[in-house]
Amino acid sequence: MIGIFGLPKSGKTTLFQVLTLGQKGAVSQEGPVTLTTAVVPLPDPRLEALHQLTGSRRVVPATVTLVDIAAGLGGRQERPLGPLRNVLGRMDVLIHVVRAFSHPQVPHPFGEVNPQRDMELLEQELLLYDLDTVERRLERLQEEWQKGARPKDVIEKEQTLFRRLQETLQAEQPLRTLDLSPDDRRLLQGFTLLTLKPLLVVVNTDEEGARVDRFPSAAYGVEVPLALEWELEQLSPEEAATFREAYSLPPQPARERLLQALRQTMDVITFYTFNEKETRSWLLPRGHTAVQAAGRIHSDMARGFIRAEVTPVEVFLEVKGNRTELRARGFPRLEGREYVVQDGDILQIRFQRRG
Ligand SMILES: Nc1nc2c(ncn2[C@@H]2O[C@H](COP(=O)(O)OP(=O)(O)OP(=O)(O)O)[C@@H](O)[C@H]2O)c(=O)[nH]1
Ligand SMILES: [Mg+2]
């Protein structure tokens, strides 16, 4: 789940509209927090081209789930994210919408518009919550160590990790900046550390709006005039292109730019599968292996994994799916469980059915 947060009236819902193409979304309430959720299929020209050749009955694009998180609080708050802390903790990826547009009818909760200040303020608050989580854990570990609740070396290993987190946070650096081993990551899984989550900052500008000079460490940042882009989304592509040219806007619609930035932030690759029934695209964290990809499709496929047959989609498209030509070029390649799946791989998983 990808959580969209930011100060009141920063443009969260406008971003949600741009990304979901105006879906209404499912609304739920948690105390003072309103969550609006929608599933967004990711546009992918390679998937369309592949589907043309496979002739499957359906095409199923990979999706992401977006959540517009609104706290509905007004005025200057000491801790604007306080009521959101639990909700943010459940998200896999965060998008921070920062207001840089001015609009006399839409007052900024702090009076004047200052995107750099707002961005830093909320980043600081996330750092503070993480420091709180980390220091509590260190106290707990100290108690456990004294009581001998678990083997001392296990506790000490955890203490070393949490002290490293503490030092990073005390230096006002988000935990995203740390290079953590898979073991460390596993240890941290149960803790909702907010600055460990991948972060995309979307600065909501207008024509002569203020800008930010510096994005938070290890985060991605884009500047987009969201309200204008949302208006352009309602026009025909031809009209929108004419408008873009007249106003010297980048030719690429903001929606595409935002989804690209999101993909980078999530650090995922796309792989493909097809059979007579469907041609699909899937997202997979970069660096994951063939057996992990199999598990994304079905847990049985991971359990009974034998091998993966791999063809890069570019090659498949180039030879128009011709099997003889593919074979002549050495595809599909046979790969084992530990093969690191590459962006654009078409996978055919061979597995043993059990039970
Ligand atoms: N001029 C201008 N107005 C914008 C822009 N983005 C949003 N607005 C306007 O600002 C108001 C708030 O935008 P929303 O997208 O609803 O902001 P929000 O963060 O969802 O607001 P809350 O959910 O109330 O916290 C709306 O009236 C938008 O039309 C922009 O880029 N430029
Ligand atoms: Mg809103």
GROMACS .gro file of C-alpha atoms and ligand atoms in nm:
model
  388
    1MET     CA    1   0.000   0.000   0.000
    2ILE     CA    2   0.118   0.345  -0.093
    3GLY     CA    3   0.011   0.615   0.151
    4ILE     CA    4  -0.034   0.977   0.038
    5PHE     CA    5   0.010   1.221   0.326
    6GLY     CA    6   0.083   1.590   0.377
    7LEU     CA    7  -0.048   1.898   0.550
    8PRO     CA    8  -0.417   1.986   0.508
    9LYS     CA    9  -0.491   2.145   0.167
   10SER     CA   10  -0.157   2.047   0.016
   11GLY     CA   11  -0.316   1.868  -0.281
   12LYS     CA   12  -0.332   1.505  -0.161
   13THR     CA   13  -0.674   1.441  -0.312
   14THR     CA   14  -0.575   1.616  -0.635
   15LEU     CA   15  -0.274   1.382  -0.661
   16PHE     CA   16  -0.500   1.084  -0.585
   17GLN     CA   17  -0.729   1.196  -0.869
   18VAL     CA   18  -0.442   1.236  -1.116
   19LEU     CA   19  -0.302   0.892  -1.032
   20THR     CA   20  -0.633   0.705  -1.022
   21LEU     CA   21  -0.783   0.898  -1.318
   22GLY     CA   22  -1.063   1.021  -1.100
   23GLN     CA   23  -1.164   0.701  -0.920
   24LYS     CA   24  -1.391   0.763  -0.625
   25GLY     CA   25  -1.212   0.510  -0.407
   26ALA     CA   26  -1.336   0.318  -0.103
   27VAL     CA   27  -1.367   0.540   0.204
   28SER     CA   28  -1.304   0.429   0.561
   29GLN     CA   29  -1.266   0.616   0.886
   30GLU     CA   30  -1.020   0.552   1.171
   31GLY     CA   31  -1.084   0.801   1.449
   32PRO     CA   32  -1.007   1.143   1.301
   33VAL     CA   33  -0.839   0.994   0.994
   34THR     CA   34  -1.018   0.939   0.663
   35LEU     CA   35  -0.866   0.684   0.426
   36THR     CA   36  -0.963   0.667   0.059
   37THR     CA   37  -0.829   0.361  -0.121
   38ALA     CA   38  -0.811   0.274  -0.491
   39VAL     CA   39  -0.627   0.022  -0.705
   40VAL     CA   40  -0.438   0.166  -1.002
   41PRO     CA   41  -0.328  -0.048  -1.297
   42LEU     CA   42   0.019   0.053  -1.417
   43PRO     CA   43   0.030   0.151  -1.784
   44ASP     CA   44   0.290  -0.054  -1.970
   45PRO     CA   45   0.346  -0.039  -2.348
   46ARG     CA   46   0.556  -0.359  -2.335
   47LEU     CA   47   0.263  -0.551  -2.184
   48GLU     CA   48   0.027  -0.430  -2.459
   49ALA     CA   49   0.276  -0.529  -2.730
   50LEU     CA   50   0.330  -0.869  -2.567
   51HIS     CA   51  -0.044  -0.930  -2.548
   52GLN     CA   52  -0.076  -0.860  -2.922
   53LEU     CA   53   0.159  -1.154  -2.983
   54THR     CA   54   0.041  -1.401  -2.720
   55GLY     CA   55  -0.327  -1.380  -2.812
   56SER     CA   56  -0.432  -1.458  -2.452
   57ARG     CA   57  -0.796  -1.399  -2.373
   58ARG     CA   58  -0.719  -1.131  -2.113
   59VAL     CA   59  -0.446  -0.888  -2.027
   60VAL     CA   60  -0.384  -0.820  -1.658
   61PRO     CA   61  -0.152  -0.529  -1.573
   62ALA     CA   62   0.031  -0.505  -1.241
   63THR     CA   63  -0.140  -0.273  -0.995
   64VAL     CA   64  -0.055  -0.056  -0.697
   65THR     CA   65  -0.291   0.033  -0.414
   66LEU     CA   66  -0.306   0.402  -0.327
   67VAL     CA   67  -0.441   0.546  -0.003
   68ASP     CA   68  -0.527   0.915   0.038
   69ILE     CA   69  -0.474   0.979   0.410
   70ALA     CA   70  -0.648   1.289   0.545
   71ALA     CA   71  -0.657   1.392   0.909
   72GLY     CA   72  -0.907   1.673   0.873
   73LEU     CA   73  -0.735   1.894   1.127
   74GLY     CA   74  -0.712   2.269   1.089
   75GLY     CA   75  -0.477   2.536   1.218
   76ARG     CA   76  -0.118   2.503   1.329
   77GLN     CA   77  -0.062   2.172   1.501
   78GLU     CA   78   0.241   2.093   1.712
   79ARG     CA   79   0.250   1.742   1.560
   80PRO     CA   80   0.038   1.739   1.245
   81LEU     CA   81   0.113   1.371   1.179
   82GLY     CA   82   0.029   1.251   1.532
   83PRO     CA   83  -0.316   1.114   1.447
   84LEU     CA   84  -0.174   0.944   1.135
   85ARG     CA   85   0.113   0.765   1.301
   86ASN     CA   86  -0.049   0.420   1.308
   87VAL     CA   87  -0.191   0.446   0.959
   88LEU     CA   88   0.144   0.557   0.816
   89GLY     CA   89   0.308   0.264   0.993
   90ARG     CA   90   0.097   0.019   0.791
   91MET     CA   91   0.204   0.160   0.454
   92ASP     CA   92   0.483   0.009   0.243
   93VAL     CA   93   0.571   0.330   0.061
   94LEU     CA   94   0.499   0.695   0.145
   95ILE     CA   95   0.420   0.990  -0.081
   96HIS     CA   96   0.453   1.328   0.088
   97VAL     CA   97   0.258   1.602  -0.092
   98VAL     CA   98   0.408   1.945  -0.023
   99ARG     CA   99   0.220   2.260  -0.111
  100ALA     CA  100   0.402   2.518  -0.322
  101PHE     CA  101   0.100   2.676  -0.492
  102SER     CA  102  -0.065   2.992  -0.373
  103HIS     CA  103  -0.441   3.025  -0.382
  104PRO     CA  104  -0.618   3.311  -0.203
  105GLN     CA  105  -0.934   3.101  -0.152
  106VAL     CA  106  -0.742   2.807  -0.004
  107PRO     CA  107  -0.556   2.933   0.303
  108HIS     CA  108  -0.242   2.748   0.409
  109PRO     CA  109  -0.280   2.607   0.762
  110PHE     CA  110   0.031   2.804   0.874
  111GLY     CA  111  -0.058   3.127   0.693
  112GLU     CA  112   0.214   3.167   0.433
  113VAL     CA  113   0.322   2.911   0.172
  114ASN     CA  114   0.672   2.772   0.229
  115PRO     CA  115   0.734   2.426   0.083
  116GLN     CA  116   1.087   2.382   0.220
  117ARG     CA  117   0.963   2.450   0.575
  118ASP     CA  118   0.663   2.215   0.542
  119MET     CA  119   0.871   1.936   0.397
  120GLU     CA  120   1.133   1.959   0.671
  121LEU     CA  121   0.873   1.993   0.944
  122LEU     CA  122   0.700   1.668   0.858
  123GLU     CA  123   1.029   1.487   0.794
  124GLN     CA  124   1.143   1.599   1.142
  125GLU     CA  125   0.824   1.466   1.292
  126LEU     CA  126   0.874   1.125   1.129
  127LEU     CA  127   1.232   1.120   1.263
  128LEU     CA  128   1.099   1.195   1.609
  129TYR     CA  129   0.850   0.906   1.604
  130ASP     CA  130   1.121   0.667   1.491
  131LEU     CA  131   1.357   0.787   1.763
  132ASP     CA  132   1.079   0.722   2.012
  133THR     CA  133   1.025   0.367   1.875
  134VAL     CA  134   1.400   0.296   1.877
  135GLU     CA  135   1.463   0.428   2.229
  136ARG     CA  136   1.174   0.230   2.372
  137ARG     CA  137   1.314  -0.082   2.212
  138LEU     CA  138   1.658  -0.011   2.358
  139GLU     CA  139   1.506   0.021   2.705
  140ARG     CA  140   1.323  -0.308   2.657
  141LEU     CA  141   1.642  -0.479   2.542
  142GLN     CA  142   1.829  -0.347   2.845
  143GLU     CA  143   1.563  -0.499   3.073
  144GLU     CA  144   1.577  -0.830   2.889
  145TRP     CA  145   1.954  -0.833   2.917
  146GLN     CA  146   1.939  -0.781   3.293
  147LYS     CA  147   1.672  -1.047   3.340
  148GLY     CA  148   1.842  -1.289   3.105
  149ALA     CA  149   1.518  -1.331   2.916
  150ARG     CA  150   1.698  -1.445   2.599
  151PRO     CA  151   2.056  -1.549   2.520
  152LYS     CA  152   2.282  -1.249   2.580
  153ASP     CA  153   2.450  -1.263   2.240
  154VAL     CA  154   2.111  -1.245   2.064
  155ILE     CA  155   2.010  -0.943   2.272
  156GLU     CA  156   2.346  -0.776   2.218
  157LYS     CA  157   2.323  -0.817   1.843
  158GLU     CA  158   1.986  -0.645   1.848
  159GLN     CA  159   2.122  -0.372   2.075
  160THR     CA  160   2.403  -0.300   1.831
  161LEU     CA  161   2.154  -0.259   1.548
  162PHE     CA  162   1.920  -0.036   1.746
  163ARG     CA  163   2.209   0.183   1.867
  164ARG     CA  164   2.306   0.230   1.505
  165LEU     CA  165   1.949   0.338   1.428
  166GLN     CA  166   1.952   0.571   1.727
  167GLU     CA  167   2.275   0.740   1.616
  168THR     CA  168   2.139   0.788   1.265
  169LEU     CA  169   1.819   0.945   1.393
  170GLN     CA  170   2.003   1.164   1.642
  171ALA     CA  171   2.208   1.294   1.349
  172GLU     CA  172   1.868   1.380   1.192
  173GLN     CA  173   1.916   1.129   0.913
  174PRO     CA  174   1.626   0.909   0.803
  175LEU     CA  175   1.672   0.532   0.838
  176ARG     CA  176   1.632   0.498   0.461
  177THR     CA  177   1.992   0.618   0.431
  178LEU     CA  178   2.128   0.310   0.611
  179ASP     CA  179   2.273   0.014   0.433
  180LEU     CA  180   2.107  -0.276   0.617
  181SER     CA  181   2.173  -0.645   0.574
  182PRO     CA  182   1.883  -0.882   0.497
  183ASP     CA  183   1.922  -1.009   0.857
  184ASP     CA  184   1.886  -0.656   0.997
  185ARG     CA  185   1.581  -0.594   0.780
  186ARG     CA  186   1.418  -0.913   0.903
  187LEU     CA  187   1.480  -0.805   1.262
  188LEU     CA  188   1.319  -0.467   1.196
  189GLN     CA  189   1.013  -0.600   1.019
  190GLY     CA  190   0.784  -0.592   1.321
  191PHE     CA  191   0.871  -0.229   1.408
  192THR     CA  192   0.686   0.040   1.221
  193LEU     CA  193   0.981   0.263   1.143
  194LEU     CA  194   0.846   0.544   0.930
  195THR     CA  195   1.173   0.686   0.793
  196LEU     CA  196   1.277   0.338   0.679
  197LYS     CA  197   0.998   0.338   0.422
  198PRO     CA  198   1.073   0.447   0.067
  199LEU     CA  199   0.965   0.811   0.025
  200LEU     CA  200   0.855   1.013  -0.276
  201VAL     CA  201   0.807   1.386  -0.224
  202VAL     CA  202   0.564   1.551  -0.466
  203VAL     CA  203   0.591   1.928  -0.465
  204ASN     CA  204   0.259   2.071  -0.580
  205THR     CA  205   0.356   2.383  -0.774
  206ASP     CA  206   0.181   2.638  -0.985
  207GLU     CA  207   0.328   2.852  -1.263
  208GLU     CA  208   0.526   3.095  -1.050
  209GLY     CA  209   0.506   2.894  -0.727
  210ALA     CA  210   0.778   2.859  -0.467
  211ARG     CA  211   1.025   2.572  -0.500
  212VAL     CA  212   1.221   2.347  -0.268
  213ASP     CA  213   1.602   2.362  -0.280
  214ARG     CA  214   1.675   2.025  -0.127
  215PHE     CA  215   1.481   1.701  -0.088
  216PRO     CA  216   1.517   1.475   0.220
  217SER     CA  217   1.807   1.226   0.210
  218ALA     CA  218   1.759   0.907   0.011
  219ALA     CA  219   1.416   1.018  -0.111
  220TYR     CA  220   1.288   1.090  -0.459
  221GLY     CA  221   1.135   1.426  -0.546
  222VAL     CA  222   0.923   1.562  -0.830
  223GLU     CA  223   0.761   1.901  -0.889
  224VAL     CA  224   0.420   1.888  -1.053
  225PRO     CA  225   0.140   2.146  -1.096
  226LEU     CA  226  -0.123   1.895  -0.981
  227ALA     CA  227  -0.441   2.100  -1.028
  228LEU     CA  228  -0.339   2.201  -1.381
  229GLU     CA  229  -0.240   1.844  -1.469
  230TRP     CA  230  -0.571   1.717  -1.340
  231GLU     CA  231  -0.749   1.962  -1.571
  232LEU     CA  232  -0.536   1.845  -1.864
  233GLU     CA  233  -0.628   1.482  -1.788
  234GLN     CA  234  -0.991   1.569  -1.867
  235LEU     CA  235  -0.903   1.695  -2.219
  236SER     CA  236  -0.847   1.477  -2.524
  237PRO     CA  237  -0.478   1.382  -2.573
  238GLU     CA  238  -0.462   1.616  -2.878
  239GLU     CA  239  -0.605   1.913  -2.690
  240ALA     CA  240  -0.378   1.844  -2.392
  241ALA     CA  241  -0.071   1.827  -2.621
  242THR     CA  242  -0.159   2.161  -2.782
  243PHE     CA  243  -0.206   2.316  -2.441
  244ARG     CA  244   0.124   2.176  -2.314
  245GLU     CA  245   0.307   2.326  -2.607
  246ALA     CA  246   0.140   2.666  -2.573
  247TYR     CA  247   0.231   2.685  -2.202
  248SER     CA  248   0.576   2.525  -2.244
  249LEU     CA  249   0.490   2.238  -2.012
  250PRO     CA  250   0.690   1.914  -2.045
  251PRO     CA  251   0.528   1.700  -2.321
  252GLN     CA  252   0.497   1.397  -2.095
  253PRO     CA  253   0.175   1.396  -1.887
  254ALA     CA  254   0.245   1.430  -1.515
  255ARG     CA  255   0.067   1.104  -1.448
  256GLU     CA  256   0.334   0.913  -1.640
  257ARG     CA  257   0.614   1.105  -1.472
  258LEU     CA  258   0.465   1.041  -1.129
  259LEU     CA  259   0.419   0.669  -1.192
  260GLN     CA  260   0.777   0.645  -1.315
  261ALA     CA  261   0.902   0.822  -1.004
  262LEU     CA  262   0.690   0.591  -0.791
  263ARG     CA  263   0.842   0.286  -0.958
  264GLN     CA  264   1.192   0.420  -0.884
  265THR     CA  265   1.095   0.495  -0.526
  266MET     CA  266   0.955   0.146  -0.475
  267ASP     CA  267   1.271   0.003  -0.635
  268VAL     CA  268   1.080  -0.264  -0.824
  269ILE     CA  269   1.121  -0.433  -1.161
  270THR     CA  270   0.850  -0.568  -1.390
  271PHE     CA  271   0.833  -0.928  -1.508
  272TYR     CA  272   0.580  -1.096  -1.736
  273THR     CA  273   0.393  -1.425  -1.762
  274PHE     CA  274   0.149  -1.555  -2.019
  275ASN     CA  275  -0.065  -1.855  -2.110
  276GLU     CA  276  -0.378  -1.898  -2.324
  277LYS     CA  277  -0.588  -1.743  -2.053
  278GLU     CA  278  -0.394  -1.430  -1.964
  279THR     CA  279  -0.089  -1.214  -2.028
  280ARG     CA  280   0.023  -1.041  -1.709
  281SER     CA  281   0.277  -0.802  -1.571
  282TRP     CA  282   0.399  -0.826  -1.211
  283LEU     CA  283   0.605  -0.605  -0.985
  284LEU     CA  284   0.895  -0.755  -0.791
  285PRO     CA  285   1.142  -0.587  -0.554
  286ARG     CA  286   1.474  -0.538  -0.734
  287GLY     CA  287   1.718  -0.817  -0.648
  288HIS     CA  288   1.453  -1.081  -0.582
  289THR     CA  289   1.503  -1.430  -0.723
  290ALA     CA  290   1.315  -1.664  -0.955
  291VAL     CA  291   1.168  -1.860  -0.665
  292GLN     CA  292   1.047  -1.536  -0.503
  293ALA     CA  293   0.889  -1.434  -0.834
  294ALA     CA  294   0.719  -1.774  -0.846
  295GLY     CA  295   0.583  -1.706  -0.497
  296ARG     CA  296   0.429  -1.378  -0.619
  297ILE     CA  297   0.228  -1.579  -0.873
  298HIS     CA  298   0.126  -1.866  -0.646
  299SER     CA  299   0.268  -2.014  -0.327
  300ASP     CA  300   0.246  -2.366  -0.484
  301MET     CA  301   0.481  -2.252  -0.758
  302ALA     CA  302   0.742  -2.147  -0.506
  303ARG     CA  303   0.704  -2.465  -0.302
  304GLY     CA  304   0.731  -2.701  -0.599
  305PHE     CA  305   0.977  -2.482  -0.794
  306ILE     CA  306   1.188  -2.675  -1.045
  307ARG     CA  307   1.322  -2.408  -1.283
  308ALA     CA  308   1.236  -2.088  -1.464
  309GLU     CA  309   1.243  -2.047  -1.839
  310VAL     CA  310   1.344  -1.690  -1.913
  311THR     CA  311   1.307  -1.475  -2.226
  312PRO     CA  312   1.367  -1.097  -2.221
  313VAL     CA  313   1.052  -0.925  -2.346
  314GLU     CA  314   1.253  -0.708  -2.590
  315VAL     CA  315   1.383  -1.018  -2.767
  316PHE     CA  316   1.038  -1.176  -2.770
  317LEU     CA  317   0.888  -0.863  -2.929
  318GLU     CA  318   1.172  -0.833  -3.181
  319VAL     CA  319   1.117  -1.184  -3.321
  320LYS     CA  320   0.739  -1.147  -3.283
  321GLY     CA  321   0.725  -1.449  -3.054
  322ASN     CA  322   0.860  -1.686  -3.321
  323ARG     CA  323   0.977  -1.996  -3.130
  324THR     CA  324   1.227  -2.114  -3.390
  325GLU     CA  325   1.400  -1.777  -3.390
  326LEU     CA  326   1.395  -1.764  -3.013
  327ARG     CA  327   1.556  -2.107  -2.993
  328ALA     CA  328   1.821  -2.001  -3.248
  329ARG     CA  329   1.912  -1.716  -3.012
  330GLY     CA  330   1.925  -1.942  -2.709
  331PHE     CA  331   1.588  -1.859  -2.554
  332PRO     CA  332   1.424  -1.945  -2.331
  333ARG     CA  333   1.724  -1.968  -2.097
  334LEU     CA  334   1.694  -2.215  -1.810
  335GLU     CA  335   1.751  -2.065  -1.467
  336GLY     CA  336   1.740  -2.200  -1.112
  337ARG     CA  337   1.582  -2.078  -0.788
  338GLU     CA  338   1.852  -1.824  -0.706
  339TYR     CA  339   1.848  -1.647  -1.045
  340VAL     CA  340   1.799  -1.271  -0.990
  341VAL     CA  341   1.503  -1.169  -1.204
  342GLN     CA  342   1.576  -0.880  -1.442
  343ASP     CA  343   1.341  -0.605  -1.551
  344GLY     CA  344   1.151  -0.723  -1.861
  345ASP     CA  345   1.199  -1.098  -1.809
  346ILE     CA  346   0.918  -1.319  -1.936
  347LEU     CA  347   0.905  -1.612  -1.694
  348GLN     CA  348   0.765  -1.957  -1.742
  349ILE     CA  349   0.787  -2.135  -1.407
  350ARG     CA  350   0.819  -2.515  -1.412
  351PHE     CA  351   0.703  -2.662  -1.084
  352GLN     CA  352   0.589  -2.985  -0.930
  353ARG     CA  353   0.231  -2.993  -0.813
  354ARG     CA  354   0.202  -3.136  -0.465
  355GLY     CA  355  -0.078  -3.261  -0.246
  356LIG     N1  356  -0.395   2.686  -0.773
  356LIG     C1  357  -0.383   2.559  -0.736
  356LIG     N2  358  -0.476   2.506  -0.656
  356LIG     C2  359  -0.463   2.378  -0.618
  356LIG     C3  360  -0.352   2.300  -0.658
  356LIG     N3  361  -0.363   2.177  -0.604
  356LIG     C4  362  -0.476   2.178  -0.531
  356LIG     N4  363  -0.536   2.300  -0.539
  356LIG     C5  364  -0.661   2.340  -0.474
  356LIG     O1  365  -0.642   2.337  -0.334
  356LIG     C6  366  -0.754   2.280  -0.267
  356LIG     C7  367  -0.709   2.162  -0.186
  356LIG     O2  368  -0.665   2.058  -0.272
  356LIG     P1  369  -0.687   1.908  -0.230
  356LIG     O3  370  -0.627   1.823  -0.336
  356LIG     O4  371  -0.827   1.884  -0.194
  356LIG     O5  372  -0.595   1.906  -0.101
  356LIG     P2  373  -0.593   1.797   0.016
  356LIG     O6  374  -0.452   1.790   0.062
  356LIG     O7  375  -0.658   1.671  -0.029
  356LIG     O8  376  -0.682   1.870   0.125
  356LIG     P3  377  -0.747   1.803   0.257
  356LIG     O9  378  -0.790   1.666   0.223
  356LIG    O10  379  -0.861   1.894   0.291
  356LIG    O11  380  -0.639   1.809   0.360
  356LIG     C8  381  -0.854   2.245  -0.377
  356LIG    O12  382  -0.945   2.352  -0.386
  356LIG     C9  383  -0.770   2.236  -0.502
  356LIG    O13  384  -0.843   2.270  -0.617
  356LIG    C10  385  -0.255   2.360  -0.745
  356LIG    O14  386  -0.157   2.297  -0.789
  356LIG     N5  387  -0.275   2.490  -0.779
  357MG      MG  388  -0.818   1.561   0.055
   0.00000   0.00000   0.00000
